[in-house]
Amino acid sequence: GAGVSQSPSNKVTEKGKDVELRCDPISGHTALYWYRQSLGQGLEFLIYFQGNSAPDKSGLPSDRFSAERTGGSVSTLTIQRTQQEDSAVYLCASSRGRTAQQFFGPGTRLTVL
Amino acid sequence: AQSVTQLDSQVPVFEEAPVELRCNYSSSVSVYLFWYVQYPNQGLQLLLKYLSGSTLVKGINGFEAEFNKSQTSFHLRKPSVHISDTAEYFCAVSDSGSQGNLIFGKGTKLSVKP
C-alpha cells in the first residue's frame, strides 16, 4: 500500500518568502506529526494532529511556523518570512494512534538562500 | 521533559564484527523507546521498539536492544554487521502518557568497512 508522501521533495526559496510543505498520510491513520531534521539541531518535533482535536503546537520554533490538517487527512506546514536557519529537511509521519508505529515520509529538503 | 543522548556520533566497524550503539535517556515518567534507521538518501524506518514486557527487544535485520531501567539505557546491538548496515541510527523516546511525539537523539553514523 501507499506510504506517507510529501511534496515537494526539494524546495529552494529566497529569504523572506513564504513556503508551504505538504504531507499525505497513510489512509486511516488518525495521528500526524511534523518533525524537522537539521545539521545543528538533529531531529526535532514540531507539531502533532490527532483526529479532530486541537493540534499540539508545542514544538513550533516561532510564530512564523503554522500547520493545518484538512478533513483529518492532508496536512500543510507553512513557514512565513523564511530565514536561513529554517533550512532543513522537514519530515512528516503518521500512525494509527499515539502508541502505534510512526511511518515517516521521505521528507522535503528546504533551502533558504 | 525527556532527553536522549547517543554517546557516539560515528562508529566505524569491519564487516562481520559485532557492534553496539549506545543510547541513554532521561525522563521523570514512564517512557516508550525506539530505534530508527536512516539509510543514505532514504527516510526513517523503525528498527525496533520497547513499550512494555520483555526488556530484550528484537527488531528487523538482526538488530536487538535491551531496555535497562536502572541505567536508563537502550543500547542497540548486532552480533555480525554487513556492509548494507551502513546508515545513521537514531534512538528516540516518547512519554507513555503523551500523544506520542518522539524525542530523538543526535544520531550515530555506523560505517561498515570490508
PDB file of C-alpha atoms in Angstrom:
ATOM      1  CA  GLY A   1       0.000   0.000   0.000  1.00  0.00           C
ATOM      2  CA  ALA A   2       0.958   3.635  -0.295  1.00  0.00           C
ATOM      3  CA  GLY A   3       3.160   5.130   2.376  1.00  0.00           C
ATOM      4  CA  VAL A   4       3.401   8.686   3.628  1.00  0.00           C
ATOM      5  CA  SER A   5       4.105  11.068   0.778  1.00  0.00           C
ATOM      6  CA  GLN A   6       5.459  14.577   0.920  1.00  0.00           C
ATOM      7  CA  SER A   7       5.772  17.322  -1.653  1.00  0.00           C
ATOM      8  CA  PRO A   8       7.805  18.939  -2.936  1.00  0.00           C
ATOM      9  CA  SER A   9      10.855  16.757  -2.375  1.00  0.00           C
ATOM     10  CA  ASN A  10      13.102  19.794  -2.668  1.00  0.00           C
ATOM     11  CA  LYS A  11      12.344  23.478  -2.263  1.00  0.00           C
ATOM     12  CA  VAL A  12      14.738  26.365  -2.735  1.00  0.00           C
ATOM     13  CA  THR A  13      13.471  29.773  -1.722  1.00  0.00           C
ATOM     14  CA  GLU A  14      14.756  33.233  -1.011  1.00  0.00           C
ATOM     15  CA  LYS A  15      14.944  34.669   2.466  1.00  0.00           C
ATOM     16  CA  GLY A  16      11.703  36.418   3.379  1.00  0.00           C
ATOM     17  CA  LYS A  17       9.439  34.355   1.117  1.00  0.00           C
ATOM     18  CA  ASP A  18       6.650  32.099   2.392  1.00  0.00           C
ATOM     19  CA  VAL A  19       6.675  28.350   1.704  1.00  0.00           C
ATOM     20  CA  GLU A  20       4.109  25.566   2.003  1.00  0.00           C
ATOM     21  CA  LEU A  21       5.047  21.935   2.512  1.00  0.00           C
ATOM     22  CA  ARG A  22       2.505  19.164   2.012  1.00  0.00           C
ATOM     23  CA  CYS A  23       2.057  15.789   3.683  1.00  0.00           C
ATOM     24  CA  ASP A  24      -0.291  12.977   2.627  1.00  0.00           C
ATOM     25  CA  PRO A  25      -0.521  10.456   5.483  1.00  0.00           C
ATOM     26  CA  ILE A  26      -1.346   6.786   5.177  1.00  0.00           C
ATOM     27  CA  SER A  27      -5.080   6.301   4.735  1.00  0.00           C
ATOM     28  CA  GLY A  28      -6.791   5.568   8.039  1.00  0.00           C
ATOM     29  CA  HIS A  29      -4.034   6.995  10.196  1.00  0.00           C
ATOM     30  CA  THR A  30      -5.529   9.462  12.653  1.00  0.00           C
ATOM     31  CA  ALA A  31      -2.288  10.786  14.093  1.00  0.00           C
ATOM     32  CA  LEU A  32       0.052  13.031  12.088  1.00  0.00           C
ATOM     33  CA  TYR A  33       3.362  14.505  13.165  1.00  0.00           C
ATOM     34  CA  TRP A  34       5.770  17.043  11.674  1.00  0.00           C
ATOM     35  CA  TYR A  35       9.478  16.915  12.525  1.00  0.00           C
ATOM     36  CA  ARG A  36      12.483  18.898  11.346  1.00  0.00           C
ATOM     37  CA  GLN A  37      15.937  17.435  10.715  1.00  0.00           C
ATOM     38  CA  SER A  38      18.780  19.938  10.618  1.00  0.00           C
ATOM     39  CA  LEU A  39      22.541  19.689  10.992  1.00  0.00           C
ATOM     40  CA  GLY A  40      22.717  21.754  14.124  1.00  0.00           C
ATOM     41  CA  GLN A  41      19.642  20.530  15.983  1.00  0.00           C
ATOM     42  CA  GLY A  42      19.167  16.937  14.837  1.00  0.00           C
ATOM     43  CA  LEU A  43      15.567  15.680  14.655  1.00  0.00           C
ATOM     44  CA  GLU A  44      13.033  17.918  16.399  1.00  0.00           C
ATOM     45  CA  PHE A  45       9.295  17.513  16.930  1.00  0.00           C
ATOM     46  CA  LEU A  46       7.262  20.412  15.558  1.00  0.00           C
ATOM     47  CA  ILE A  47       3.530  19.717  15.738  1.00  0.00           C
ATOM     48  CA  TYR A  48       1.030  16.869  16.279  1.00  0.00           C
ATOM     49  CA  PHE A  49      -2.503  16.323  14.996  1.00  0.00           C
ATOM     50  CA  GLN A  50      -4.888  13.665  16.326  1.00  0.00           C
ATOM     51  CA  GLY A  51      -8.246  13.333  14.625  1.00  0.00           C
ATOM     52  CA  ASN A  52     -10.340  16.446  15.068  1.00  0.00           C
ATOM     53  CA  SER A  53      -8.669  17.516  18.308  1.00  0.00           C
ATOM     54  CA  ALA A  54      -6.772  20.776  18.628  1.00  0.00           C
ATOM     55  CA  PRO A  55      -3.170  20.253  17.485  1.00  0.00           C
ATOM     56  CA  ASP A  56      -0.235  20.243  19.871  1.00  0.00           C
ATOM     57  CA  LYS A  57       1.927  23.102  18.599  1.00  0.00           C
ATOM     58  CA  SER A  58       4.447  22.962  21.433  1.00  0.00           C
ATOM     59  CA  GLY A  59       7.394  22.182  19.146  1.00  0.00           C
ATOM     60  CA  LEU A  60       6.966  25.029  16.675  1.00  0.00           C
ATOM     61  CA  PRO A  61      10.095  27.219  16.904  1.00  0.00           C
ATOM     62  CA  SER A  62       8.402  30.558  16.207  1.00  0.00           C
ATOM     63  CA  ASP A  63       5.097  32.119  15.197  1.00  0.00           C
ATOM     64  CA  ARG A  64       6.304  32.135  11.591  1.00  0.00           C
ATOM     65  CA  PHE A  65       5.504  28.407  11.563  1.00  0.00           C
ATOM     66  CA  SER A  66       1.948  27.114  11.306  1.00  0.00           C
ATOM     67  CA  ALA A  67       0.245  23.945  10.153  1.00  0.00           C
ATOM     68  CA  GLU A  68      -3.216  22.734   9.370  1.00  0.00           C
ATOM     69  CA  ARG A  69      -4.806  19.413   8.615  1.00  0.00           C
ATOM     70  CA  THR A  70      -7.850  19.432   6.418  1.00  0.00           C
ATOM     71  CA  GLY A  71     -10.517  16.764   6.732  1.00  0.00           C
ATOM     72  CA  GLY A  72      -8.353  14.746   9.060  1.00  0.00           C
ATOM     73  CA  SER A  73      -6.059  13.771   6.209  1.00  0.00           C
ATOM     74  CA  VAL A  74      -3.685  16.014   4.237  1.00  0.00           C
ATOM     75  CA  SER A  75      -1.559  18.439   6.222  1.00  0.00           C
ATOM     76  CA  THR A  76       0.236  21.605   5.170  1.00  0.00           C
ATOM     77  CA  LEU A  77       3.136  23.152   7.063  1.00  0.00           C
ATOM     78  CA  THR A  78       3.573  26.844   6.290  1.00  0.00           C
ATOM     79  CA  ILE A  79       6.656  28.883   7.039  1.00  0.00           C
ATOM     80  CA  GLN A  80       6.255  32.631   6.646  1.00  0.00           C
ATOM     81  CA  ARG A  81       9.105  35.063   6.005  1.00  0.00           C
ATOM     82  CA  THR A  82      11.638  32.247   5.756  1.00  0.00           C
ATOM     83  CA  GLN A  83      15.065  32.666   7.330  1.00  0.00           C
ATOM     84  CA  GLN A  84      18.311  30.868   6.519  1.00  0.00           C
ATOM     85  CA  GLU A  85      18.106  28.935   9.805  1.00  0.00           C
ATOM     86  CA  ASP A  86      14.868  27.378   8.536  1.00  0.00           C
ATOM     87  CA  SER A  87      16.922  25.337   6.049  1.00  0.00           C
ATOM     88  CA  ALA A  88      16.390  21.703   6.968  1.00  0.00           C
ATOM     89  CA  VAL A  89      14.622  18.514   5.960  1.00  0.00           C
ATOM     90  CA  TYR A  90      11.004  18.582   7.084  1.00  0.00           C
ATOM     91  CA  LEU A  91       9.621  15.125   7.853  1.00  0.00           C
ATOM     92  CA  CYS A  92       6.033  14.068   8.215  1.00  0.00           C
ATOM     93  CA  ALA A  93       4.926  10.880   9.980  1.00  0.00           C
ATOM     94  CA  SER A  94       1.559   9.241  10.540  1.00  0.00           C
ATOM     95  CA  SER A  95       0.282   6.479  12.799  1.00  0.00           C
ATOM     96  CA  ARG A  96      -2.921   4.766  13.932  1.00  0.00           C
ATOM     97  CA  GLY A  97      -2.548   6.228  17.396  1.00  0.00           C
ATOM     98  CA  ARG A  98      -0.109   7.532  19.918  1.00  0.00           C
ATOM     99  CA  THR A  99       1.496   4.211  20.795  1.00  0.00           C
ATOM    100  CA  ALA A 100       1.376   2.833  17.272  1.00  0.00           C
ATOM    101  CA  GLN A 101       4.332   2.790  14.913  1.00  0.00           C
ATOM    102  CA  GLN A 102       5.003   6.077  13.173  1.00  0.00           C
ATOM    103  CA  PHE A 103       5.619   5.786   9.444  1.00  0.00           C
ATOM    104  CA  PHE A 104       7.793   8.530   8.034  1.00  0.00           C
ATOM    105  CA  GLY A 105       7.635  10.189   4.659  1.00  0.00           C
ATOM    106  CA  PRO A 106      10.746  10.874   2.557  1.00  0.00           C
ATOM    107  CA  GLY A 107      10.877  14.492   3.668  1.00  0.00           C
ATOM    108  CA  THR A 108      11.055  17.881   1.980  1.00  0.00           C
ATOM    109  CA  ARG A 109      14.512  19.438   1.801  1.00  0.00           C
ATOM    110  CA  LEU A 110      14.111  23.200   2.250  1.00  0.00           C
ATOM    111  CA  THR A 111      16.970  25.514   1.343  1.00  0.00           C
ATOM    112  CA  VAL A 112      16.644  29.202   2.160  1.00  0.00           C
ATOM    113  CA  LEU A 113      19.132  31.350   0.279  1.00  0.00           C
TER     114      LEU A 113
ATOM    115  CA  ALA B   1      10.984  16.705  29.937  1.00  0.00           C
ATOM    116  CA  GLN B   2      12.698  13.830  28.238  1.00  0.00           C
ATOM    117  CA  SER B   3      16.072  13.840  26.547  1.00  0.00           C
ATOM    118  CA  VAL B   4      18.116  11.272  24.649  1.00  0.00           C
ATOM    119  CA  THR B   5      21.886  11.001  24.474  1.00  0.00           C
ATOM    120  CA  GLN B   6      23.672   8.965  21.854  1.00  0.00           C
ATOM    121  CA  LEU B   7      27.220   8.887  23.073  1.00  0.00           C
ATOM    122  CA  ASP B   8      28.910   8.107  19.758  1.00  0.00           C
ATOM    123  CA  SER B   9      28.371  10.308  16.732  1.00  0.00           C
ATOM    124  CA  GLN B  10      30.294   7.912  14.472  1.00  0.00           C
ATOM    125  CA  VAL B  11      31.080   4.213  14.795  1.00  0.00           C
ATOM    126  CA  PRO B  12      33.394   2.583  12.227  1.00  0.00           C
ATOM    127  CA  VAL B  13      33.440  -1.194  12.226  1.00  0.00           C
ATOM    128  CA  PHE B  14      34.608  -4.006   9.971  1.00  0.00           C
ATOM    129  CA  GLU B  15      32.179  -6.330   8.250  1.00  0.00           C
ATOM    130  CA  GLU B  16      31.103  -9.357  10.330  1.00  0.00           C
ATOM    131  CA  ALA B  17      32.217  -7.699  13.569  1.00  0.00           C
ATOM    132  CA  PRO B  18      29.749  -7.116  16.411  1.00  0.00           C
ATOM    133  CA  VAL B  19      28.505  -3.610  17.094  1.00  0.00           C
ATOM    134  CA  GLU B  20      26.817  -1.766  19.947  1.00  0.00           C
ATOM    135  CA  LEU B  21      25.312   1.684  19.530  1.00  0.00           C
ATOM    136  CA  ARG B  22      24.730   3.346  22.857  1.00  0.00           C
ATOM    137  CA  CYS B  23      21.662   5.280  23.931  1.00  0.00           C
ATOM    138  CA  ASN B  24      20.815   6.802  27.297  1.00  0.00           C
ATOM    139  CA  TYR B  25      17.677   8.700  28.129  1.00  0.00           C
ATOM    140  CA  SER B  26      16.420  10.858  30.943  1.00  0.00           C
ATOM    141  CA  SER B  27      12.805  11.097  31.973  1.00  0.00           C
ATOM    142  CA  SER B  28      10.783  11.521  35.123  1.00  0.00           C
ATOM    143  CA  VAL B  29       7.918   9.454  33.726  1.00  0.00           C
ATOM    144  CA  SER B  30       7.417   6.087  32.120  1.00  0.00           C
ATOM    145  CA  VAL B  31       8.620   6.033  28.518  1.00  0.00           C
ATOM    146  CA  TYR B  32       8.488   4.119  25.283  1.00  0.00           C
ATOM    147  CA  LEU B  33      11.800   3.610  23.467  1.00  0.00           C
ATOM    148  CA  PHE B  34      12.609   3.280  19.779  1.00  0.00           C
ATOM    149  CA  TRP B  35      15.473   2.825  17.362  1.00  0.00           C
ATOM    150  CA  TYR B  36      15.118   4.179  13.830  1.00  0.00           C
ATOM    151  CA  VAL B  37      17.489   3.745  10.889  1.00  0.00           C
ATOM    152  CA  GLN B  38      18.044   6.162   8.029  1.00  0.00           C
ATOM    153  CA  TYR B  39      19.853   4.745   5.006  1.00  0.00           C
ATOM    154  CA  PRO B  40      21.607   7.223   2.696  1.00  0.00           C
ATOM    155  CA  ASN B  41      19.074   9.376   0.852  1.00  0.00           C
ATOM    156  CA  GLN B  42      16.135   7.488   2.361  1.00  0.00           C
ATOM    157  CA  GLY B  43      13.509   8.140   5.025  1.00  0.00           C
ATOM    158  CA  LEU B  44      13.407   6.926   8.601  1.00  0.00           C
ATOM    159  CA  GLN B  45      12.477   3.298   9.230  1.00  0.00           C
ATOM    160  CA  LEU B  46      11.594   1.721  12.551  1.00  0.00           C
ATOM    161  CA  LEU B  47      14.120  -0.928  13.631  1.00  0.00           C
ATOM    162  CA  LEU B  48      12.516  -1.895  16.934  1.00  0.00           C
ATOM    163  CA  LYS B  49      10.578  -0.545  19.870  1.00  0.00           C
ATOM    164  CA  TYR B  50      10.067  -1.165  23.559  1.00  0.00           C
ATOM    165  CA  LEU B  51       6.632  -0.432  25.000  1.00  0.00           C
ATOM    166  CA  SER B  52       6.409  -2.916  27.876  1.00  0.00           C
ATOM    167  CA  GLY B  53       7.119  -6.547  28.750  1.00  0.00           C
ATOM    168  CA  SER B  54      10.393  -8.288  27.979  1.00  0.00           C
ATOM    169  CA  THR B  55      13.325  -5.939  28.227  1.00  0.00           C
ATOM    170  CA  LEU B  56      15.106  -7.630  25.313  1.00  0.00           C
ATOM    171  CA  VAL B  57      13.569  -6.481  22.071  1.00  0.00           C
ATOM    172  CA  LYS B  58      14.327  -7.985  18.687  1.00  0.00           C
ATOM    173  CA  GLY B  59      13.952  -5.938  15.525  1.00  0.00           C
ATOM    174  CA  ILE B  60      14.463  -6.182  11.823  1.00  0.00           C
ATOM    175  CA  ASN B  61      17.740  -7.014  10.074  1.00  0.00           C
ATOM    176  CA  GLY B  62      19.111  -8.954  13.065  1.00  0.00           C
ATOM    177  CA  PHE B  63      19.235  -5.994  15.445  1.00  0.00           C
ATOM    178  CA  GLU B  64      18.206  -6.191  19.091  1.00  0.00           C
ATOM    179  CA  ALA B  65      18.144  -3.803  22.023  1.00  0.00           C
ATOM    180  CA  GLU B  66      17.874  -4.165  25.760  1.00  0.00           C
ATOM    181  CA  PHE B  67      15.950  -1.797  27.999  1.00  0.00           C
ATOM    182  CA  ASN B  68      17.752  -1.216  31.287  1.00  0.00           C
ATOM    183  CA  LYS B  69      15.595   0.901  33.567  1.00  0.00           C
ATOM    184  CA  SER B  70      18.181   1.257  36.346  1.00  0.00           C
ATOM    185  CA  GLN B  71      20.791   2.547  33.918  1.00  0.00           C
ATOM    186  CA  THR B  72      18.230   4.405  31.771  1.00  0.00           C
ATOM    187  CA  SER B  73      19.758   2.842  28.691  1.00  0.00           C
ATOM    188  CA  PHE B  74      18.501   1.259  25.494  1.00  0.00           C
ATOM    189  CA  HIS B  75      21.626   0.123  23.632  1.00  0.00           C
ATOM    190  CA  LEU B  76      21.322  -1.355  20.134  1.00  0.00           C
ATOM    191  CA  ARG B  77      23.345  -4.435  19.223  1.00  0.00           C
ATOM    192  CA  LYS B  78      24.038  -6.692  16.279  1.00  0.00           C
ATOM    193  CA  PRO B  79      26.370  -9.705  16.532  1.00  0.00           C
ATOM    194  CA  SER B  80      27.660  -9.501  12.954  1.00  0.00           C
ATOM    195  CA  VAL B  81      27.240  -6.465  10.715  1.00  0.00           C
ATOM    196  CA  HIS B  82      27.067  -6.250   6.937  1.00  0.00           C
ATOM    197  CA  ILE B  83      28.118  -3.533   4.522  1.00  0.00           C
ATOM    198  CA  SER B  84      24.417  -2.865   3.975  1.00  0.00           C
ATOM    199  CA  ASP B  85      24.030  -1.831   7.637  1.00  0.00           C
ATOM    200  CA  THR B  86      25.902   1.385   6.877  1.00  0.00           C
ATOM    201  CA  ALA B  87      23.423   4.074   7.858  1.00  0.00           C
ATOM    202  CA  GLU B  88      22.560   6.586  10.547  1.00  0.00           C
ATOM    203  CA  TYR B  89      20.796   5.223  13.609  1.00  0.00           C
ATOM    204  CA  PHE B  90      18.542   7.286  15.860  1.00  0.00           C
ATOM    205  CA  CYS B  91      17.388   6.443  19.350  1.00  0.00           C
ATOM    206  CA  ALA B  92      14.090   8.033  20.369  1.00  0.00           C
ATOM    207  CA  VAL B  93      11.826   8.223  23.403  1.00  0.00           C
ATOM    208  CA  SER B  94       8.219   9.180  23.928  1.00  0.00           C
ATOM    209  CA  ASP B  95       6.335   9.837  27.127  1.00  0.00           C
ATOM    210  CA  SER B  96       3.966   6.886  27.612  1.00  0.00           C
ATOM    211  CA  GLY B  97       1.277   9.270  28.819  1.00  0.00           C
ATOM    212  CA  SER B  98       1.589  11.779  25.992  1.00  0.00           C
ATOM    213  CA  GLN B  99       0.394  11.935  22.402  1.00  0.00           C
ATOM    214  CA  GLY B 100       3.416  10.029  21.224  1.00  0.00           C
ATOM    215  CA  ASN B 101       5.655  12.678  19.727  1.00  0.00           C
ATOM    216  CA  LEU B 102       9.215  11.396  19.599  1.00  0.00           C
ATOM    217  CA  ILE B 103      12.274  12.970  21.186  1.00  0.00           C
ATOM    218  CA  PHE B 104      15.313  11.925  19.176  1.00  0.00           C
ATOM    219  CA  GLY B 105      18.990  11.597  19.943  1.00  0.00           C
ATOM    220  CA  LYS B 106      21.517  13.272  17.651  1.00  0.00           C
ATOM    221  CA  GLY B 107      22.142  10.036  15.761  1.00  0.00           C
ATOM    222  CA  THR B 108      25.056   7.634  15.311  1.00  0.00           C
ATOM    223  CA  LYS B 109      26.577   7.079  11.882  1.00  0.00           C
ATOM    224  CA  LEU B 110      27.522   3.437  11.507  1.00  0.00           C
ATOM    225  CA  SER B 111      30.128   2.837   8.827  1.00  0.00           C
ATOM    226  CA  VAL B 112      30.796  -0.802   7.957  1.00  0.00           C
ATOM    227  CA  LYS B 113      34.038  -1.410   6.106  1.00  0.00           C
ATOM    228  CA  PRO B 114      35.016  -4.545   4.163  1.00  0.00           C
TER     229      PRO B 114
END
